[in-house]
Short mmCIF file of C-alpha atoms in Angstrom, two decimals:
data_model
loop_
_atom_site.label_atom_id
_atom_site.label_comp_id
_atom_site.label_asym_id
_atom_site.label_seq_id
_atom_site.Cartn_x
_atom_site.Cartn_y
_atom_site.Cartn_z
CA UNK M 14 -6.83 -19.18 20.79
CA UNK M 15 -4.57 -20.24 17.65
CA UNK M 16 -6.27 -19.37 14.19
CA UNK M 17 -6.05 -21.22 10.47
CA UNK M 18 -5.28 -18.23 8.30
CA UNK M 19 -5.08 -17.97 4.56
CA UNK M 20 -3.31 -14.92 2.81
CA UNK M 21 -4.82 -14.83 -0.75
CA UNK M 22 -2.77 -12.59 -3.46
CA UNK M 23 -4.08 -13.45 -6.28
CA UNK M 24 -5.34 -16.54 -9.36
CA UNK M 25 -1.38 -16.42 -10.77
CA UNK M 26 1.55 -15.79 -8.91
CA UNK M 27 3.37 -12.27 -9.90
CA UNK M 28 6.63 -14.17 -8.84
CA UNK M 29 7.11 -16.84 -11.96
CA UNK M 30 9.84 -18.73 -9.32
CA UNK M 31 8.01 -17.70 -6.57
CA UNK M 32 7.61 -14.86 -3.84
CA UNK M 33 9.03 -15.95 -0.38
CA UNK M 34 11.19 -14.25 2.33
CA UNK M 35 14.07 -15.17 0.39
CA UNK M 36 12.81 -13.06 -2.54
CA UNK M 37 12.79 -9.91 -0.83
CA UNK M 38 16.72 -10.18 -0.85
CA UNK M 39 17.39 -11.27 -3.87
CA UNK M 40 14.70 -9.16 -6.25
CA UNK M 41 12.73 -5.75 -5.96
CA UNK M 42 9.36 -6.73 -4.80
CA UNK M 43 6.31 -5.01 -5.03
CA UNK M 44 4.81 -2.88 -2.03
CA UNK M 45 1.51 -4.98 -1.76
CA UNK M 46 3.62 -8.27 -1.79
CA UNK M 47 6.45 -6.90 0.53
CA UNK M 48 3.49 -6.04 2.94
CA UNK M 49 1.77 -9.85 2.68
CA UNK M 50 5.14 -11.16 3.81
CA UNK M 51 4.94 -8.78 6.96
CA UNK M 52 1.36 -9.80 7.77
CA UNK M 53 1.94 -12.93 7.21
CA UNK M 54 5.25 -13.32 9.59
CA UNK M 55 3.19 -11.21 12.29
CA UNK M 56 0.46 -13.70 12.53
CA UNK M 57 2.38 -16.38 13.31
CA UNK M 58 4.23 -14.41 15.88
CA UNK M 59 1.17 -13.87 17.06
CA UNK M 60 0.69 -17.41 17.57
CA UNK M 61 -1.61 -18.44 14.18
CA UNK M 62 -0.88 -20.80 11.71
CA UNK M 63 -0.54 -19.17 8.69
CA UNK M 64 -0.61 -20.35 5.04
CA UNK M 65 -0.28 -18.45 1.63
CA UNK M 66 -1.54 -19.02 -1.75
CA UNK M 67 -1.49 -17.03 -4.87
CA UNK M 68 2.47 -15.87 -4.54
CA UNK M 69 4.47 -18.54 -6.32
CA UNK M 70 4.21 -22.14 -8.00
CA UNK M 71 5.71 -24.22 -5.44
CA UNK M 72 5.03 -25.01 -1.52
CA UNK M 73 7.80 -24.30 0.53
CA UNK M 74 7.98 -23.61 4.30
CA UNK M 75 9.76 -19.97 5.49
CA UNK M 76 10.01 -18.70 8.67
CA UNK M 77 6.94 -20.82 9.64
CA UNK M 78 4.51 -19.64 6.98
CA UNK M 79 3.40 -22.24 4.31
CA UNK M 80 3.41 -20.91 0.76
CA UNK M 81 1.15 -23.08 -1.05
CA UNK M 82 2.02 -23.45 -4.72
CA UNK M 83 -0.26 -23.40 -7.88
CA UNK M 84 0.04 -21.54 -10.86
CA UNK M 85 -3.20 -21.00 -11.80
CA UNK M 86 -6.99 -20.71 -10.51
CA UNK M 87 -7.15 -24.25 -11.16
CA UNK M 88 -4.23 -25.54 -9.27
CA UNK M 89 -5.97 -23.19 -6.02
CA UNK M 90 -8.99 -24.86 -6.24
CA UNK M 91 -7.41 -28.30 -6.76
CA UNK M 92 -5.23 -27.17 -3.55
CA UNK M 93 -8.18 -26.32 -1.49
CA UNK M 94 -10.02 -29.55 -2.43
CA UNK M 95 -7.47 -31.91 -1.73
CA UNK M 96 -7.41 -30.34 1.58
CA UNK M 97 -3.56 -28.89 1.16
CA UNK M 98 -5.21 -25.46 2.06
CA UNK M 99 -6.32 -25.91 5.31
CA UNK M 100 -9.79 -24.78 6.30
CA UNK M 101 -9.19 -21.14 7.66
CA UNK M 102 -10.38 -19.28 10.37
CA UNK M 103 -9.96 -16.24 8.69
CA UNK M 104 -8.58 -15.31 5.15
CA UNK M 105 -6.96 -12.18 4.23
CA UNK M 106 -7.40 -10.83 0.73
CA UNK M 107 -4.46 -9.18 -0.08
CA UNK M 108 -5.02 -6.56 -2.34
CA UNK M 109 -7.57 -7.71 -4.32
CA UNK M 110 -11.07 -8.83 -3.77
CA UNK M 111 -11.74 -10.36 -6.69
CA UNK M 112 -12.08 -13.54 -4.59
CA UNK M 113 -14.17 -12.92 -1.80
CA UNK M 114 -17.28 -14.54 -3.19
CA UNK M 115 -15.43 -17.68 -4.38
CA UNK M 116 -13.89 -17.77 -0.37
CA UNK M 117 -17.49 -16.80 1.14
CA UNK M 118 -18.98 -19.78 -0.72
CA UNK M 119 -16.21 -22.01 -0.55
CA UNK M 120 -15.55 -21.30 3.43
CA UNK M 121 -19.32 -20.19 4.38
CA UNK M 122 -17.59 -20.43 8.61
CA UNK M 123 -14.73 -18.10 8.02
CA UNK M 124 -14.02 -14.64 8.14
CA UNK M 125 -13.07 -12.57 5.19
CA UNK M 126 -10.94 -9.69 5.44
CA UNK M 127 -10.05 -7.13 2.12
CA UNK M 128 -6.83 -5.38 2.83
CA UNK M 129 -7.18 -2.76 1.17
CA UNK M 130 -3.81 -1.84 -1.16
CA UNK M 131 -6.79 -1.20 -3.66
CA UNK M 132 -9.05 0.82 -2.00
CA UNK M 133 -8.81 4.21 -4.18
CA UNK M 134 -10.02 6.48 -6.72
CA UNK M 135 -10.19 4.39 -9.29
CA UNK M 136 -11.37 0.99 -7.65
CA UNK M 137 -13.10 1.55 -4.23
CA UNK M 138 -16.23 1.38 -5.71
CA UNK M 139 -15.68 -2.23 -7.23
CA UNK M 140 -14.53 -3.17 -3.74
CA UNK M 141 -17.01 -1.75 -1.55
CA UNK M 142 -19.26 -3.94 -3.89
CA UNK M 143 -18.10 -7.23 -2.52
CA UNK M 144 -19.36 -6.03 0.88
CA UNK M 145 -22.13 -9.14 1.05
CA UNK M 146 -19.05 -11.54 1.42
CA UNK M 147 -16.47 -9.25 3.36
CA UNK M 148 -16.44 -9.43 7.10
CA UNK M 149 -13.83 -6.03 7.32
CA UNK M 150 -12.08 -3.42 5.20
CA UNK M 151 -8.55 -3.06 5.84
CA UNK M 152 -6.82 0.18 5.38
CA UNK M 153 -3.24 1.36 5.04
CA UNK M 154 -2.91 4.23 7.11
CA UNK M 155 -4.93 6.52 9.76
CA UNK M 156 -5.51 8.86 6.70
CA UNK M 157 -6.46 6.32 4.10
CA UNK M 158 -9.08 5.03 7.27
CA UNK M 159 -10.58 8.47 8.32
CA UNK M 160 -10.78 9.68 4.12
CA UNK M 161 -13.33 6.40 3.86
CA UNK M 162 -14.92 6.50 6.64
CA UNK M 163 -15.78 9.65 6.00
CA UNK M 164 -17.26 9.15 2.59
CA UNK M 165 -18.89 5.66 3.04
CA UNK M 166 -20.15 6.07 6.93
CA UNK M 167 -23.29 3.74 6.55
CA UNK M 168 -19.77 0.83 6.22
CA UNK M 169 -17.84 2.39 8.96
CA UNK M 170 -18.73 -0.86 10.84
CA UNK M 171 -16.51 -2.99 8.63
CA UNK M 172 -13.52 -0.65 8.31
CA UNK M 173 -10.12 -1.63 10.26
CA UNK M 174 -6.68 -0.45 10.11
CA UNK M 175 -4.01 -2.51 9.17
CA UNK M 176 -1.14 0.35 8.39
CA UNK M 177 1.41 -0.46 5.91
CA UNK M 178 4.77 -0.50 7.48
CA UNK M 179 8.52 -0.73 7.40
CA UNK M 180 10.27 -3.90 8.65
CA UNK M 181 12.56 -1.63 10.71
CA UNK M 182 14.39 -4.03 12.67
CA UNK M 183 15.39 -6.52 9.52
CA UNK M 184 15.97 -4.22 6.95
CA UNK M 185 15.51 -0.32 7.32
CA UNK M 186 17.16 0.03 10.72
CA UNK M 187 20.23 -1.90 9.50
CA UNK M 188 20.95 -0.09 6.43
CA UNK M 189 23.64 2.51 7.31
CA UNK M 190 22.61 5.90 5.29
CA UNK M 191 25.25 7.29 2.55
CA UNK M 192 26.36 10.56 1.84
CA UNK M 193 23.69 12.74 0.21
CA UNK M 194 24.41 13.61 -3.60
CA UNK M 195 22.96 15.47 -6.18
CA UNK M 196 20.20 12.97 -7.10
CA UNK M 197 16.67 12.87 -7.57
CA UNK M 198 15.29 8.93 -6.72
CA UNK M 199 11.95 7.68 -8.28
CA UNK M 200 10.56 4.62 -6.41
CA UNK M 201 7.33 2.70 -7.58
CA UNK M 202 7.11 0.63 -10.83
CA UNK M 203 6.88 1.98 -14.29
CA UNK M 204 2.78 1.77 -14.65
CA UNK M 205 2.20 4.54 -11.30
CA UNK M 206 0.23 7.64 -12.02
CA UNK M 207 2.52 10.86 -12.88
CA UNK M 208 5.35 9.05 -14.07
CA UNK M 209 5.04 10.69 -17.61
CA UNK M 210 5.08 13.70 -15.61
CA UNK M 211 8.07 13.45 -13.64
CA UNK M 212 9.78 12.53 -16.80
CA UNK M 213 8.97 15.62 -18.38
CA UNK M 214 10.04 17.64 -15.34
CA UNK M 215 13.31 16.23 -15.14
CA UNK M 216 13.75 16.53 -18.34
CA UNK M 217 14.02 20.05 -17.71
CA UNK M 218 15.78 20.61 -14.69
CA UNK M 219 18.77 17.76 -15.88
CA UNK M 220 19.01 20.32 -18.44
CA UNK M 221 19.65 23.47 -16.00
CA UNK M 222 21.82 21.23 -13.53
CA UNK M 223 24.44 19.25 -15.45
CA UNK M 224 25.36 17.74 -11.76
CA UNK M 225 22.19 16.25 -11.34
CA UNK M 226 21.21 12.60 -11.68
CA UNK M 227 18.48 10.68 -11.87
CA UNK M 228 17.56 7.19 -10.37
CA UNK M 229 14.50 5.25 -11.11
CA UNK M 230 13.97 2.48 -9.04
CA UNK M 231 11.28 -0.09 -10.02
CA UNK M 232 10.21 -3.74 -8.75
CA UNK M 233 11.12 -6.98 -10.83
CA UNK M 234 8.97 -9.97 -10.86
CA UNK M 235 11.03 -13.14 -10.84
CA UNK M 236 13.00 -13.42 -14.19
CA UNK M 237 10.94 -10.95 -16.21
CA UNK M 238 12.52 -7.84 -16.78
CA UNK M 239 11.00 -4.61 -17.43
CA UNK M 240 13.04 -1.89 -18.82
CA UNK M 241 11.42 1.30 -18.87
CA UNK M 242 8.82 1.51 -21.27
CA UNK M 243 9.92 4.07 -24.21
CA UNK M 244 6.49 5.67 -23.95
CA UNK M 245 7.50 7.17 -21.20
CA UNK M 246 10.30 9.24 -22.14
CA UNK M 247 9.27 9.74 -26.09
CA UNK M 248 9.87 13.05 -27.58
CA UNK M 249 11.79 14.05 -24.48
CA UNK M 250 15.73 14.87 -24.16
CA UNK M 251 17.08 13.38 -21.17
CA UNK M 252 20.81 12.58 -20.72
CA UNK M 253 21.33 8.67 -20.68
CA UNK M 254 24.69 9.07 -18.64
CA UNK M 255 22.60 11.24 -15.61
CA UNK M 256 20.04 8.25 -16.01
CA UNK M 257 20.13 4.96 -13.64
CA UNK M 258 17.15 2.77 -13.95
CA UNK M 259 17.40 -0.34 -12.07
CA UNK M 260 15.27 -2.98 -9.81
CA UNK M 261 17.05 -3.90 -6.20
CA UNK M 262 16.60 -5.65 -3.34
CA UNK M 263 14.88 -3.92 -0.82
CA UNK M 264 18.20 -3.44 1.09
CA UNK M 265 20.12 -2.11 -1.86
CA UNK M 266 17.04 0.10 -3.06
CA UNK M 267 17.47 1.22 0.60
CA UNK M 268 21.19 2.35 0.56
CA UNK M 269 20.59 3.90 -2.96
CA UNK M 270 17.69 6.24 -1.92
CA UNK M 271 19.24 7.19 1.68
CA UNK M 272 21.91 9.27 -0.65
CA UNK M 273 19.17 10.60 -3.04
CA UNK M 274 18.73 14.44 -2.10
CA UNK M 275 14.91 14.16 -2.93
CA UNK M 276 12.84 10.80 -3.59
CA UNK M 277 9.83 11.17 -5.91
CA UNK M 278 6.54 9.32 -6.12
CA UNK M 279 3.43 8.51 -7.76
CA UNK M 280 1.12 11.48 -8.52
CA UNK M 281 -1.81 9.93 -7.07
CA UNK M 282 -4.18 6.77 -6.92
CA UNK M 283 -2.12 5.34 -4.24
CA UNK M 284 -3.62 4.82 -0.72
CA UNK M 285 -0.33 4.20 1.48
CA UNK M 286 2.58 3.67 -1.14
CA UNK M 287 5.41 1.77 0.76
CA UNK M 288 8.09 4.05 -1.12
CA UNK M 289 6.60 7.04 0.78
CA UNK M 290 7.83 4.95 4.13
CA UNK M 291 10.88 3.51 2.68
CA UNK M 292 12.32 7.16 1.64
CA UNK M 293 11.01 8.41 4.87
CA UNK M 294 12.95 6.15 6.96
CA UNK M 295 16.02 6.19 5.28
CA UNK M 296 15.53 10.36 6.11
CA UNK M 297 14.85 11.46 3.05
CA UNK M 298 12.23 14.25 2.20
CA UNK M 299 9.28 13.14 -0.53
CA UNK M 300 7.34 14.91 -3.35
CA UNK M 301 3.75 12.94 -3.82
CA UNK M 302 0.42 13.50 -5.41
CA UNK M 303 -1.10 11.15 -3.09
CA UNK M 304 -3.14 12.79 -0.59
CA UNK M 305 -3.21 9.89 2.31
CA UNK M 306 0.11 10.41 3.75
CA UNK M 307 0.08 13.82 4.03
CA UNK M 308 -3.47 15.62 4.24
CA UNK M 309 -5.10 13.65 6.84
CA UNK M 310 -2.37 11.61 8.61
CA UNK M 311 0.91 13.63 9.03
CA UNK M 312 -0.03 17.21 10.29
CA UNK M 313 3.85 17.67 10.71
CA UNK M 314 4.57 17.98 6.87
CA UNK M 315 7.22 15.57 6.12
CA UNK M 316 7.36 16.23 2.45
CA UNK M 317 5.16 18.33 -0.43
CA UNK M 318 2.46 17.49 -2.47
CA UNK M 319 2.28 18.35 -6.35
CA UNK M 320 0.01 17.01 -9.31
CA UNK M 321 1.38 19.28 -12.51
CA UNK M 322 4.38 19.36 -14.34
CA UNK M 323 5.06 22.71 -13.12
CA UNK M 324 4.25 22.03 -9.42
CA UNK M 325 6.38 18.67 -9.48
CA UNK M 326 9.29 20.64 -11.20
CA UNK M 327 9.18 23.63 -8.68
CA UNK M 328 8.98 21.52 -5.67
CA UNK M 329 11.97 19.03 -6.44
CA UNK M 330 14.38 22.37 -7.12
CA UNK M 331 12.87 24.08 -4.16
CA UNK M 332 14.24 20.91 -2.12
CA UNK M 333 17.60 20.93 -4.26
CA UNK M 334 18.33 24.94 -3.57
CA UNK M 335 17.73 23.85 0.08
CA UNK M 336 19.17 20.90 1.48
CA UNK M 337 19.28 21.74 5.06
CA UNK M 338 15.10 22.43 4.43
CA UNK M 339 15.21 18.99 2.83
CA UNK M 340 17.06 17.22 5.24
CA UNK M 341 14.78 18.76 8.06
CA UNK M 342 11.69 17.39 5.78
CA UNK M 343 13.29 13.79 5.82
CA UNK M 344 14.26 13.73 9.73
CA UNK M 345 10.85 14.65 10.46
CA UNK M 346 9.40 12.19 8.21
CA UNK M 347 11.89 9.30 9.59
CA UNK M 348 10.62 10.32 13.20
CA UNK M 349 6.66 10.06 11.70
CA UNK M 350 7.29 6.85 10.19
CA UNK M 351 8.95 5.12 13.38
CA UNK M 352 6.19 6.64 15.61
CA UNK M 353 3.45 5.90 13.15
CA UNK M 354 4.35 2.71 10.83
CA UNK M 355 6.56 0.92 12.71
CA UNK M 356 6.42 -3.10 12.15
CA UNK M 357 5.35 -2.78 15.73
CA UNK M 358 2.40 -1.15 14.77
CA UNK M 359 1.06 -3.35 12.22
CA UNK M 360 1.36 -6.41 14.44
CA UNK M 361 -0.76 -4.63 16.94
CA UNK M 362 -3.06 -3.68 14.37
CA UNK M 363 -3.19 -7.01 12.98
CA UNK M 364 -3.69 -8.27 16.53
CA UNK M 365 -7.05 -6.31 16.71
CA UNK M 366 -8.39 -7.09 13.61
CA UNK M 367 -8.44 -10.67 14.90
CA UNK M 368 -10.32 -9.85 18.01
CA UNK M 369 -12.32 -7.46 15.84
CA UNK M 370 -13.04 -10.68 13.75
CA UNK M 371 -13.65 -12.97 16.96
CA UNK M 372 -16.82 -11.45 18.28
CA UNK M 373 -19.68 -13.64 18.38
CA UNK M 374 -21.65 -12.49 15.07
CA UNK M 375 -24.94 -12.57 16.72
CA UNK M 376 -23.98 -9.80 19.07
CA UNK M 377 -23.01 -7.37 16.29
CA UNK M 378 -24.85 -6.27 13.35
CA UNK M 379 -22.52 -5.95 10.11
CA UNK M 380 -23.55 -2.80 8.14
CA UNK M 381 -24.28 -2.77 4.94
CA UNK M 382 -22.86 -0.55 2.11
CA UNK M 383 -24.44 2.53 1.23
CA UNK M 384 -21.77 4.93 0.13
CA UNK M 385 -22.99 8.65 0.22
CA UNK M 386 -21.64 11.64 -0.88
CA UNK M 387 -21.45 15.04 1.57
CA UNK M 388 -23.76 16.89 -0.98
CA UNK M 389 -26.41 13.70 -0.47
CA UNK M 390 -26.03 14.15 3.30
CA UNK M 391 -26.65 17.70 2.81
CA UNK M 392 -29.68 17.28 1.03
CA UNK M 393 -31.07 14.10 3.15
CA UNK M 394 -30.38 16.53 6.25
CA UNK M 395 -32.47 19.50 4.52
CA UNK M 396 -35.41 16.72 3.57
CA UNK M 397 -34.98 15.48 7.68
CA UNK M 398 -35.20 19.19 8.78
CA UNK M 399 -38.00 19.93 6.17
CA UNK M 400 -39.78 17.17 7.91
CA UNK M 401 -39.31 17.90 11.38
CA UNK M 402 -40.73 21.60 10.63
CA UNK M 403 -43.73 20.08 9.06
CA UNK M 404 -44.47 18.08 11.57
CA UNK M 405 -43.94 20.66 14.28
CA UNK M 406 -46.29 22.69 12.57
CA UNK M 407 -49.00 19.94 12.26
CA UNK M 408 -48.85 19.47 16.09
CA UNK M 409 -49.41 23.08 17.01
#
């Protein structure tokens, strides 16, 4: 059965000129926005009617996806009240939970799904505090789901998988990798955790390796320029003639990172970073500070995990000094992404989520949040054990 589905990105669009599929060919787009576009395309392919709001100021239709224009919360509410936004059967909150209560109260019969791009150390409790209004929390990868299923057992009944994925058939699979150079590439916005640490580590590495270059690629929002903030490089000696800072459309960025000996990304607080998937899809090894891609869901070891400046420098220099090992890691990462984080897997995840939501609510009881830590669980187990022994003693 075809459903009416609404994807909500935020109360104000990040792209002042609007975000659509055409934007991807013209500008660097953040990972959350990119994944939202593929979610919409997959849902249309599954036979549903899809609208997107919060992505831009102008209404437009691309690839059978209706982008509803609105510049602010007030304009979004007006579009809803006027009927321009259809009454949805399902609402996907794409990486932001702030509107959960609003959509629950506005569309009480709709099912609300929080796409958990921001379910991480900094925001998980706030996200789960919205559980009264949320029917399902979607996690970005197998490890992301496993981690929170273990730490929030009382909420598992609402946990589903909608893994981040690479649009292989449209972009990654069409890019011809370039010859690998003596280059390190950073992928991610300038506010990601650890970029200052990378600047410090690379200042040392660039000083000792005069042939090495460093390229930094971050997203660009509309016509707004986002130069590398000065505080990230303050008091550091970085050779300007061997550094490149740019924002490129996806295809151009993929070509650039395909030629990097090593790709580095944020040092934490990301649950399913697209930068890692992009780098692996192009066959390059990754140095990261994020657990989810490596510790839980990737037993094959396609990259290195670090957290400190010495670790970051040592990891990069090890891969620079051992190019064969770097290439093997990159190939393992490519195989892993194509096996587990391909667009086909994301489409299947979305199909399963829709089936999950279509179950009659009277046949299942949605669990309520009661996040518990492992120490708290052990304490409760001890109490239960003592109570059980007391009952046995009293019963003779």
